[in-house]
Short mmCIF file of C-alpha atoms in Angstrom, two decimals:
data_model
loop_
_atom_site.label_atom_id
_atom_site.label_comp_id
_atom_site.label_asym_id
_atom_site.label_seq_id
_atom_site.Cartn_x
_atom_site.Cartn_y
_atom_site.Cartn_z
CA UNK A 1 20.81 -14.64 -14.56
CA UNK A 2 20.81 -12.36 -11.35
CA UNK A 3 18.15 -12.87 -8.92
CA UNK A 4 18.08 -9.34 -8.71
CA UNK A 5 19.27 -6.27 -10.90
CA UNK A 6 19.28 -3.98 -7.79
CA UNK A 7 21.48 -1.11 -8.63
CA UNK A 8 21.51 1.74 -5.58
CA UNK A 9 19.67 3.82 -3.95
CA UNK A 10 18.80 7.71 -4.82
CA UNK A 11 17.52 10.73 -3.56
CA UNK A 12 14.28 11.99 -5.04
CA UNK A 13 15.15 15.09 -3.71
CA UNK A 14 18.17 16.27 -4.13
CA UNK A 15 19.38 13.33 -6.34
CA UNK A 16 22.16 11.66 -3.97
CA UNK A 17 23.56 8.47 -4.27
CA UNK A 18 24.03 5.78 -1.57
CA UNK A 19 25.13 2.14 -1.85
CA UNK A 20 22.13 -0.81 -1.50
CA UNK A 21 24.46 -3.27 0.17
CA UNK A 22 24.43 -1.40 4.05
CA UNK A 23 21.79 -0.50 6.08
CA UNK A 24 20.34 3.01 5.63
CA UNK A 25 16.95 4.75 6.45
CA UNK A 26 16.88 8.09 5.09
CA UNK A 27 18.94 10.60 2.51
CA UNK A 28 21.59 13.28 4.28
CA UNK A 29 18.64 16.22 3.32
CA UNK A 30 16.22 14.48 5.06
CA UNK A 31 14.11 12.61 2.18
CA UNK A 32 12.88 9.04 1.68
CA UNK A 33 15.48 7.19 -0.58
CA UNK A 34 14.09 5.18 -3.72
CA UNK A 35 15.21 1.64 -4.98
CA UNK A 36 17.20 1.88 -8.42
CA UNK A 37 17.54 -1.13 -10.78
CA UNK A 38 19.92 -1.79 -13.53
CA UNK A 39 16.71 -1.41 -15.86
CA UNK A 40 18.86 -1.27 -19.22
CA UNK A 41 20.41 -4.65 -18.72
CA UNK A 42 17.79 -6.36 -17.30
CA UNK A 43 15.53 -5.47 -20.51
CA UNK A 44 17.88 -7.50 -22.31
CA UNK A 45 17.67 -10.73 -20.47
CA UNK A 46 14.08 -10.64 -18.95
CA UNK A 47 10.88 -11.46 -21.22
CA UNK A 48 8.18 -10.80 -19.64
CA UNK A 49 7.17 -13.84 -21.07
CA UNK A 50 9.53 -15.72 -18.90
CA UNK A 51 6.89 -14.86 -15.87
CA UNK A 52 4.48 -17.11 -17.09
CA UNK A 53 6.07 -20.64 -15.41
CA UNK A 54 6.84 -18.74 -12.33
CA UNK A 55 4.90 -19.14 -8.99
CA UNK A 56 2.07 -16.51 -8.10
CA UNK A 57 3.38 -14.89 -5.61
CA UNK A 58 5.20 -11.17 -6.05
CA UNK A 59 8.63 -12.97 -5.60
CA UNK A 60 7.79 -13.69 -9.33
CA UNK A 61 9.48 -10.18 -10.26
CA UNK A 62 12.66 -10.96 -8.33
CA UNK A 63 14.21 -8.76 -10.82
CA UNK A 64 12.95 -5.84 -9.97
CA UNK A 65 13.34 -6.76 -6.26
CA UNK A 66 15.64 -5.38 -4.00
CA UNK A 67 16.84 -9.16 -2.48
CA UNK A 68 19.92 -10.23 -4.03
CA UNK A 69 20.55 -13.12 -2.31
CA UNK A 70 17.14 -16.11 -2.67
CA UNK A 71 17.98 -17.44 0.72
CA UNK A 72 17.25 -14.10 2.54
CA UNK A 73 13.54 -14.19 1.11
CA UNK A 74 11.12 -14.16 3.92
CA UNK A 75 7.86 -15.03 2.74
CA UNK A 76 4.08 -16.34 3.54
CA UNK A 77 3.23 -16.78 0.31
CA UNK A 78 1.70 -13.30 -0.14
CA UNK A 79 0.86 -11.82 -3.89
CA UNK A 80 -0.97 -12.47 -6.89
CA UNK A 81 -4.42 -11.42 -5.14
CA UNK A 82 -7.41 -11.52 -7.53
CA UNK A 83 -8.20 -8.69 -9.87
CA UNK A 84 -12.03 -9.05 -10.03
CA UNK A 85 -14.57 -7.54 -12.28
CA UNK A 86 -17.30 -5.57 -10.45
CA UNK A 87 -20.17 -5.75 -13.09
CA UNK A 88 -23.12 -4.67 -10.69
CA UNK A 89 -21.48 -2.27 -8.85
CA UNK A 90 -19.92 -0.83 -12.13
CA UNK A 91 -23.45 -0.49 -14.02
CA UNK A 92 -24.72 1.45 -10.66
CA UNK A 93 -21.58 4.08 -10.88
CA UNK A 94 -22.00 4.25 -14.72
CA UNK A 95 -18.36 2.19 -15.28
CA UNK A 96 -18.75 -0.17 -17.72
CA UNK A 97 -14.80 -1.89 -16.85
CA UNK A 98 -14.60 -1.56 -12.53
CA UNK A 99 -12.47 -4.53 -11.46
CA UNK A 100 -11.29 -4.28 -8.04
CA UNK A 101 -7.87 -5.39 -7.02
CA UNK A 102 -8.18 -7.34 -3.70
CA UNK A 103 -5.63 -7.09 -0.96
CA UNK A 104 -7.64 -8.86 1.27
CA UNK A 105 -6.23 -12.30 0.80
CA UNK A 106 -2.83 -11.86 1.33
CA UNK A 107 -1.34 -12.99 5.02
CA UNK A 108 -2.47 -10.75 7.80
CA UNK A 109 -5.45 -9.98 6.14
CA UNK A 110 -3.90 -6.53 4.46
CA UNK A 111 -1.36 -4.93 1.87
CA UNK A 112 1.10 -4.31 3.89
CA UNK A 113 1.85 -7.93 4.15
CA UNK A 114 3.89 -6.80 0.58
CA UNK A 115 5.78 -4.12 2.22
CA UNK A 116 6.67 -6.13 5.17
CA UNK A 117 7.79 -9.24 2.47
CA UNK A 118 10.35 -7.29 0.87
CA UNK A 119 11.31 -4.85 3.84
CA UNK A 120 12.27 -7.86 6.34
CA UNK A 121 13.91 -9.92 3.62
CA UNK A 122 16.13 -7.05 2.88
CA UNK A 123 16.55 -6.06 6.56
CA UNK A 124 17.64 -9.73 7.38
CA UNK A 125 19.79 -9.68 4.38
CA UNK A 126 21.56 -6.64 5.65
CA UNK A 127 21.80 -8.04 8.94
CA UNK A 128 19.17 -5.99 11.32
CA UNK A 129 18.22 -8.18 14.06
CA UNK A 130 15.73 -5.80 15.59
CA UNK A 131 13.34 -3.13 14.12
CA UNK A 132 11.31 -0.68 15.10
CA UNK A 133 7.86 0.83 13.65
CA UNK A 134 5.13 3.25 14.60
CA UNK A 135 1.38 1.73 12.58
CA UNK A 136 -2.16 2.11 12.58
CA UNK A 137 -2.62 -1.54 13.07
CA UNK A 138 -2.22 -3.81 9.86
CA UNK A 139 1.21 -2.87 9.01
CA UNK A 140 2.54 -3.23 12.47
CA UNK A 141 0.52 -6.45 12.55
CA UNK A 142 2.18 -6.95 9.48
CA UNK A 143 5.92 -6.40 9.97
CA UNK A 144 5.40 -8.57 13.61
CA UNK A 145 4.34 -11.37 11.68
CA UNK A 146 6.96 -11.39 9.05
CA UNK A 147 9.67 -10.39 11.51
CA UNK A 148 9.01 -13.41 13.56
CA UNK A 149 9.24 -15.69 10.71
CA UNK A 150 12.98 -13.88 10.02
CA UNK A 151 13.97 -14.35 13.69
CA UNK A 152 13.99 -10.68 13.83
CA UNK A 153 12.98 -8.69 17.30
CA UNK A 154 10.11 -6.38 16.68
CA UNK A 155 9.26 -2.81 18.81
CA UNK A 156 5.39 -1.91 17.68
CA UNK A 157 3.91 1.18 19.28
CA UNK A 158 0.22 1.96 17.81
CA UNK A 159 -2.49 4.21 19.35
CA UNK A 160 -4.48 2.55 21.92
CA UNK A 161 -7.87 2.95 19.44
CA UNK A 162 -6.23 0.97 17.15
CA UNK A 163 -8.38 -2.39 16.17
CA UNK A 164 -8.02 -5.09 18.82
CA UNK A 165 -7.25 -7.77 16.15
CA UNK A 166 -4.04 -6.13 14.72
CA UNK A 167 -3.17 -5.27 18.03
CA UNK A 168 -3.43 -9.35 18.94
CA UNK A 169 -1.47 -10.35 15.75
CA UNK A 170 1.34 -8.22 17.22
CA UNK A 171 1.08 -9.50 20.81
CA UNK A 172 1.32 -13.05 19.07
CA UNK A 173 3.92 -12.46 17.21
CA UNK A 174 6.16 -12.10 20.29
CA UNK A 175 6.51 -8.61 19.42
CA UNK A 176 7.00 -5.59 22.05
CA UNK A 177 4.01 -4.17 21.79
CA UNK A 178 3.22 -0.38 23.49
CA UNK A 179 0.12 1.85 22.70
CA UNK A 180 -0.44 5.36 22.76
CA UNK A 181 -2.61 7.83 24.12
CA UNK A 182 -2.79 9.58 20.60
CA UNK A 183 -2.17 9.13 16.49
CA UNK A 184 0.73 7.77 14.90
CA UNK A 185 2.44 10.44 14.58
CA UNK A 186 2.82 10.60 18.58
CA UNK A 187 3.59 6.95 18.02
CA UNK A 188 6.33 7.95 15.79
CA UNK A 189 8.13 10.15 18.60
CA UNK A 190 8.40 7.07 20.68
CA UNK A 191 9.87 5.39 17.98
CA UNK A 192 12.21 7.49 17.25
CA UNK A 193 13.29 7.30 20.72
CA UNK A 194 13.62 3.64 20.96
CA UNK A 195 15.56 3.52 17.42
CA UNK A 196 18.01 6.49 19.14
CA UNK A 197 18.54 4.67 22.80
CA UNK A 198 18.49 0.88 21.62
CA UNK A 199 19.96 1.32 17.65
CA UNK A 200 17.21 -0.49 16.33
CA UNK A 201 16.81 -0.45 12.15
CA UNK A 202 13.64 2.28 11.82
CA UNK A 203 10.96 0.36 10.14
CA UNK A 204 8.47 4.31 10.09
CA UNK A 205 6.95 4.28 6.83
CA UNK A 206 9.01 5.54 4.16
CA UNK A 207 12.46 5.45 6.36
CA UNK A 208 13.76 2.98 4.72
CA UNK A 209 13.85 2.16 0.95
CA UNK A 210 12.08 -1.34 0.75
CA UNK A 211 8.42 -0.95 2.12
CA UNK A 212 7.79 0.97 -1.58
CA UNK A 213 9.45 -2.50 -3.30
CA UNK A 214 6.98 -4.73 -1.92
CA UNK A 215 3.90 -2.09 -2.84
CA UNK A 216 4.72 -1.63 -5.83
CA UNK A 217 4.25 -5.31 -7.19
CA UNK A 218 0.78 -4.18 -6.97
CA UNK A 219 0.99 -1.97 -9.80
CA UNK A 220 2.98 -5.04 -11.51
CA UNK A 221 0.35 -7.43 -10.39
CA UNK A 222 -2.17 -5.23 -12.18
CA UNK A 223 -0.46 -5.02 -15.17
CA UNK A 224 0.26 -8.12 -15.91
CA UNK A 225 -3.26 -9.07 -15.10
CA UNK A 226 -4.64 -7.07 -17.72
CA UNK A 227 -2.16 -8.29 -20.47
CA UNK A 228 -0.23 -6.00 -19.78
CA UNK A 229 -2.28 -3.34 -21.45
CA UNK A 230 -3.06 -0.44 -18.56
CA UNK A 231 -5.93 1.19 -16.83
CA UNK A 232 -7.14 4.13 -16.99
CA UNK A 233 -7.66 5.27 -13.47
CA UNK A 234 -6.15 3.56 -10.65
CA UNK A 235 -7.64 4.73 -6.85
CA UNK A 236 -6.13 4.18 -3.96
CA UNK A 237 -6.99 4.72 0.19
CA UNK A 238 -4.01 7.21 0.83
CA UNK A 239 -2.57 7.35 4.45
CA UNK A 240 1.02 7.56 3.99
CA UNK A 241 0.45 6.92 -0.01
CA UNK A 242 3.64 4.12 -0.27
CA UNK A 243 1.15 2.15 -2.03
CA UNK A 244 0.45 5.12 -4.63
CA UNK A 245 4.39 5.66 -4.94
CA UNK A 246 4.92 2.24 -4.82
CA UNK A 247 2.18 1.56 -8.08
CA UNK A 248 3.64 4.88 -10.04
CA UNK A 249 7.05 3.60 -9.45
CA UNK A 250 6.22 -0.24 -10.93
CA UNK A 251 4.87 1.80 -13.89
CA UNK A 252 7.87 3.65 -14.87
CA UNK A 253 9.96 0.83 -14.18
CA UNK A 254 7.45 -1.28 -16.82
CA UNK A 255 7.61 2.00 -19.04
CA UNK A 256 11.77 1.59 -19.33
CA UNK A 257 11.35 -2.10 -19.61
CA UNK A 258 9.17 -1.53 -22.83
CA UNK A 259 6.53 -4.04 -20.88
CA UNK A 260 3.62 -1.36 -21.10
CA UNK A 261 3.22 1.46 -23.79
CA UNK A 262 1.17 4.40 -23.74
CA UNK A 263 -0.67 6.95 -20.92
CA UNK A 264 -0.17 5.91 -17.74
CA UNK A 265 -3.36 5.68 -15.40
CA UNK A 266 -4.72 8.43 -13.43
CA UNK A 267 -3.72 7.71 -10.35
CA UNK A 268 -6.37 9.01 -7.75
CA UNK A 269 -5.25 9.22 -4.06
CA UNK A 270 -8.36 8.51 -1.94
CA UNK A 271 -8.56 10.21 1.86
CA UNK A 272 -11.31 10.57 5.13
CA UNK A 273 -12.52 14.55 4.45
CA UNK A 274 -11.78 13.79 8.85
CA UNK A 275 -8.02 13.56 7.97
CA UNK A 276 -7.58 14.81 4.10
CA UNK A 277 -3.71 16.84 3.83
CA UNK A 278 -3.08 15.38 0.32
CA UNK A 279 -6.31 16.24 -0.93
CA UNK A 280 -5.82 20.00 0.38
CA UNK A 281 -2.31 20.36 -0.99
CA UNK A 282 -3.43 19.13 -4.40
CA UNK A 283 -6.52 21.43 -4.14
CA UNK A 284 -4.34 24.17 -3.76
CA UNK A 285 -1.64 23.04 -6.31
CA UNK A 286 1.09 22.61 -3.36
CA UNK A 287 4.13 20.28 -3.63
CA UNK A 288 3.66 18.59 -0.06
CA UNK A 289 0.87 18.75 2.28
CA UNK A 290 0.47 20.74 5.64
CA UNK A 291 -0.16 18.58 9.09
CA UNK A 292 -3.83 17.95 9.63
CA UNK A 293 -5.03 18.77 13.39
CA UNK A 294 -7.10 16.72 15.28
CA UNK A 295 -7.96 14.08 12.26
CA UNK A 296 -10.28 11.78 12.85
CA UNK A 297 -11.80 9.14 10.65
CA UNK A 298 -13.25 5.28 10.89
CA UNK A 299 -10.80 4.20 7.96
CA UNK A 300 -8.35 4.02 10.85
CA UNK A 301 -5.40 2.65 8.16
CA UNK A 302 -5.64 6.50 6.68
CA UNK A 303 -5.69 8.39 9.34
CA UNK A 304 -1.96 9.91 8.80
CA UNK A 305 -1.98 13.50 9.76
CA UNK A 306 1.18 14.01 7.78
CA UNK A 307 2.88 11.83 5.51
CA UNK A 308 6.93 11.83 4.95
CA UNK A 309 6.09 11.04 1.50
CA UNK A 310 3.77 13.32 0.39
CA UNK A 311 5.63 15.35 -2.08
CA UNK A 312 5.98 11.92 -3.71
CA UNK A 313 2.16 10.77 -3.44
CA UNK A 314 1.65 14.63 -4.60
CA UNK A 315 4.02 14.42 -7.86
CA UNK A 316 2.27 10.83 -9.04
CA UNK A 317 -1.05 12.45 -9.07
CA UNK A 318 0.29 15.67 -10.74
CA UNK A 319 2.91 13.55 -13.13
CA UNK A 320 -0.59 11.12 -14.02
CA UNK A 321 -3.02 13.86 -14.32
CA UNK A 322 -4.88 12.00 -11.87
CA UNK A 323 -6.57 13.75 -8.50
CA UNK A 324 -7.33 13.70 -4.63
CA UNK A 325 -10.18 13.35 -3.34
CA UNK A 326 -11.69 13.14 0.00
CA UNK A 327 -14.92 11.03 0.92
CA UNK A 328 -17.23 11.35 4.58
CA UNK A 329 -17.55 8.50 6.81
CA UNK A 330 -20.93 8.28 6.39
CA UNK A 331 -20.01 7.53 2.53
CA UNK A 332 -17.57 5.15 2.77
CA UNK A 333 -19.71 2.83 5.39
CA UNK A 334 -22.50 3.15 2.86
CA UNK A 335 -20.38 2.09 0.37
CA UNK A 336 -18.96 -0.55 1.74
CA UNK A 337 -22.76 -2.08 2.99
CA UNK A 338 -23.14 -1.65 -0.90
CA UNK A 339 -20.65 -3.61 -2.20
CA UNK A 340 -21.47 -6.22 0.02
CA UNK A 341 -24.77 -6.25 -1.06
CA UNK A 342 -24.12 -5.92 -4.59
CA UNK A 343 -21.02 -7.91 -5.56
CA UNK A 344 -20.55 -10.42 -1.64
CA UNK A 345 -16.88 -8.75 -1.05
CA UNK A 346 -17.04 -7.20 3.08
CA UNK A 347 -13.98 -5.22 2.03
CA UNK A 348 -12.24 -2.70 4.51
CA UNK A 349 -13.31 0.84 5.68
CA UNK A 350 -10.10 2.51 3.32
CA UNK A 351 -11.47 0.36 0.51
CA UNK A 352 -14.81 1.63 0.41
CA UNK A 353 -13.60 5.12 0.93
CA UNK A 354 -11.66 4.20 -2.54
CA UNK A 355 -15.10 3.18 -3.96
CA UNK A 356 -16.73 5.88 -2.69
CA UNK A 357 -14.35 8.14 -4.76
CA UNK A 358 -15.03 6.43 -7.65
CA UNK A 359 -18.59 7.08 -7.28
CA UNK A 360 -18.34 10.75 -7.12
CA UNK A 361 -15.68 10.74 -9.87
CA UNK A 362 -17.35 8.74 -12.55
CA UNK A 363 -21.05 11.04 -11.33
CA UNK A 364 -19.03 14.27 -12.15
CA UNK A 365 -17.67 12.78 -15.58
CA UNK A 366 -14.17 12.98 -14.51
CA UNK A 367 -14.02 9.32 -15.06
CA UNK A 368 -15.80 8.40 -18.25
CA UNK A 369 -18.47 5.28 -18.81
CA UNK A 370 -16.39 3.48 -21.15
CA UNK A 371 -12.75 3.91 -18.96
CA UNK A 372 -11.76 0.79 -17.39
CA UNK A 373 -11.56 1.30 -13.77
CA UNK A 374 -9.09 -0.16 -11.08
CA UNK A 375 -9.95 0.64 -7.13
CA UNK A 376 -7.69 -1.03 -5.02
CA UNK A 377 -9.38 -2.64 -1.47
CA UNK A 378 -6.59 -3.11 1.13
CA UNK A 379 -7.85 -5.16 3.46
CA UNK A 380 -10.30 -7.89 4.93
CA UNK A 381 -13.24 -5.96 6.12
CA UNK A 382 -13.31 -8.45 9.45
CA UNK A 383 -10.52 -6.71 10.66
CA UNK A 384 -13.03 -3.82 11.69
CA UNK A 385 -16.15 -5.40 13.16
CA UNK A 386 -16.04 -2.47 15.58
CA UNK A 387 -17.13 -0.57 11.98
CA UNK A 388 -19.77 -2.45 10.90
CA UNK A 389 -23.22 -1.81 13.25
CA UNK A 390 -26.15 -4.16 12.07
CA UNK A 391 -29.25 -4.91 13.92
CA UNK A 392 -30.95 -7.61 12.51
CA UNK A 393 -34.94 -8.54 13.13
CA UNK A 394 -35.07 -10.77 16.21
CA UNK A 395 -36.91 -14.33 15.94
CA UNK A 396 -38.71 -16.38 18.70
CA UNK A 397 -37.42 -20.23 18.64
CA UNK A 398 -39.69 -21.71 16.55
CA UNK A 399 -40.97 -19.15 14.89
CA UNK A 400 -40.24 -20.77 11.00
CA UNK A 401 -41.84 -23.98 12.81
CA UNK A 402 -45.06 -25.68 11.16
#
């Protein structure tokens, strides 16, 4: 059997073609290109079944991976992170089913340790031997780490607020690391100017086709977790959404597969009301989202002005009946004190904003008592300890003494 059934790649756009076996970022119009698999034969010789003696990792669904080759697989052994049933938290919001899916034990401490998995195995498989990426922090910490272990150069350019730890995984890494007096989107002009002077493979966030791959085995992961019987709401922190396409995308692939029947979740796309484009475009019914000036929020990871995917994060909440919605800083910080509190996970700033959501969703009845509830947290909350201010009571030596 194939290690992969990777067909080609296609335009969501304007529905172009391209081959998957050379390098290439983004369609002629201008749009992110999406993975295609040869879903109709691989039906016929994959049970899902078959999953059950293989290792837990997301390399599990090599299949519906875009690595054809085993020996190009770069990997730390990320995947399979616990799906975990949030009964306290879940009787406060009125949910009687919240589980939380738990990104924050994969390597690097985030996520996007899946995109970078699957994006530098395919880049080394197509022979890129140095990349370039604009981040926020984990990815960039991310795609450093994983690049290293593939022998591949790395170019990282992140604002200079970014946290100090992801900025220190990159500077480990052996990575060139530059910082920016700005947002990533000023980051991503300097990229684009080191991928046009030095022909570097662009590594931005939806210009190339893999990053999606390795976030979508989230929405696998989930999946199979539950039996392979779905949720109904999935939320997610939404910067620039690949995780949300990424988890839609796994669905319909699962959907054509004849792996999951029925509605699909409502897939809820979770922003900082300091930076909150998708939530305005689906607000006002729009197909992609306007550029958000001066954003600002402490869930650094979604603080994307402007999103190249956004007509895609857009049509999985329209296509899902799902919803955006956007959540203060003062509410996520609250939120993620709570859950702490109430169920011992310190879980990232964009996580709790995701919680957060939930809260006001199930309080408004948009998500019912009985629905069963999936929020995704995508990342270690020690990655922020700038976030987190607590001042506890002070005690003399020898206070608790006699």
């Amino acid at each position: 059997m194939n290690y992969s059934y990777l067909s080609h790649l296609e335009c969501p756009k304007c529905g172009e073609t391209y081959p998957a076996d050379e390098v290439r970022q983004l369609c002629a119009c201008g749009s992110p290109l999406l993975v295609r698999y040869k879903l109709d034969e691989l039906k016929n010789v994959l049970d899902k079944k078959m999953l059950l003696s293989r290792k837990p990792d997301l390399w599990r669904y090599h299949e519906l991976l875009p690595i054809t080759d085993e020996a190009n697989v770069v990997t730390l052994g990320e995947g399979m992170t616990p799906l975990l049933a949030l009964p306290r938290l879940g009787a406060e919001y009125g949910i009687t089913s919240l589980l939380m899916k738990d990104e924050s034990l994969v390597p690097s401490g985030s996520f996007k340790a899946r995109g970078a998995a699957v994006g530098v195995s395919k880049a080394k498989e197509l022979g890129v031997t140095g990349l370039a990426m604009p981040t926020n922090g984990n990815a960039g910490a991310a795609w450093a780490l994983y690049a290293a272990r593939a022998g591949i150069e790395a170019t990282i350019v992140m604002p200079q607020d970014a946290p100090v730890i992801t900025r220190s995984e990159v500077a480990l890494s052996g990575a060139r690391l530059y910082l920016v007096n700005g947002l990533i989107s000023d980051a991503g002009k300097i990229v684009a100017r080191e991928v046009a002077d030095k022909g570097l493979f662009d590594a931005s966030t939806l210009k190339e086709p893999y990053r999606i791959e390795g976030k979508k085995t989230m929405g696998l992961e989930i999946a199979e977790q539950l039996g392979w019987e779905l949720p109904d709401v999935i939320l997610y922190p939404t910067g620039g959404g690949v995780g949300l396409i990424g988890i839609h995308k796994a669905l319909l692939e699962l959907q054509a597969l004849g792996w999951v029947q029925g509605k699909l979740p409502r897939l809820v796309a979770v922003q900082a009301e300091g930076c909150a484009p998708i939530v305005k475009a689906w607000e006002q019914r729009q197909a992609q989202s306007e550029f958000w000036p001066n954003s600002e929020t402490l869930a650094f990871g979604i603080n994307v002005p402007k999103a190249l995917g956004d007509f895609l994060v857009l049509q999985a909440v329209y296509e899902t009946e799902g919803a955006a919605v956007a959540v203060s800083d003062a509410e996520m910080s609250a939120e993620q004190a709570r859950i702490a509190r109430l169920e011992g996970a310190f879980i990232c700033p964009e996580g709790a904003a995701a919680f957060a959501a939930a809260r006001k969703l199930a309080a408004s009845g948009w998500i019912a008592a009985g629905e069963k509830v999936v929020v995704l947290n995508t990342g270690a909350g020690i990655k922020y300890p700038d976030t987190v201010q607590v001042n506890p009571p002070l005690l003399q030596i020898g206070e608790f003494i006699g």
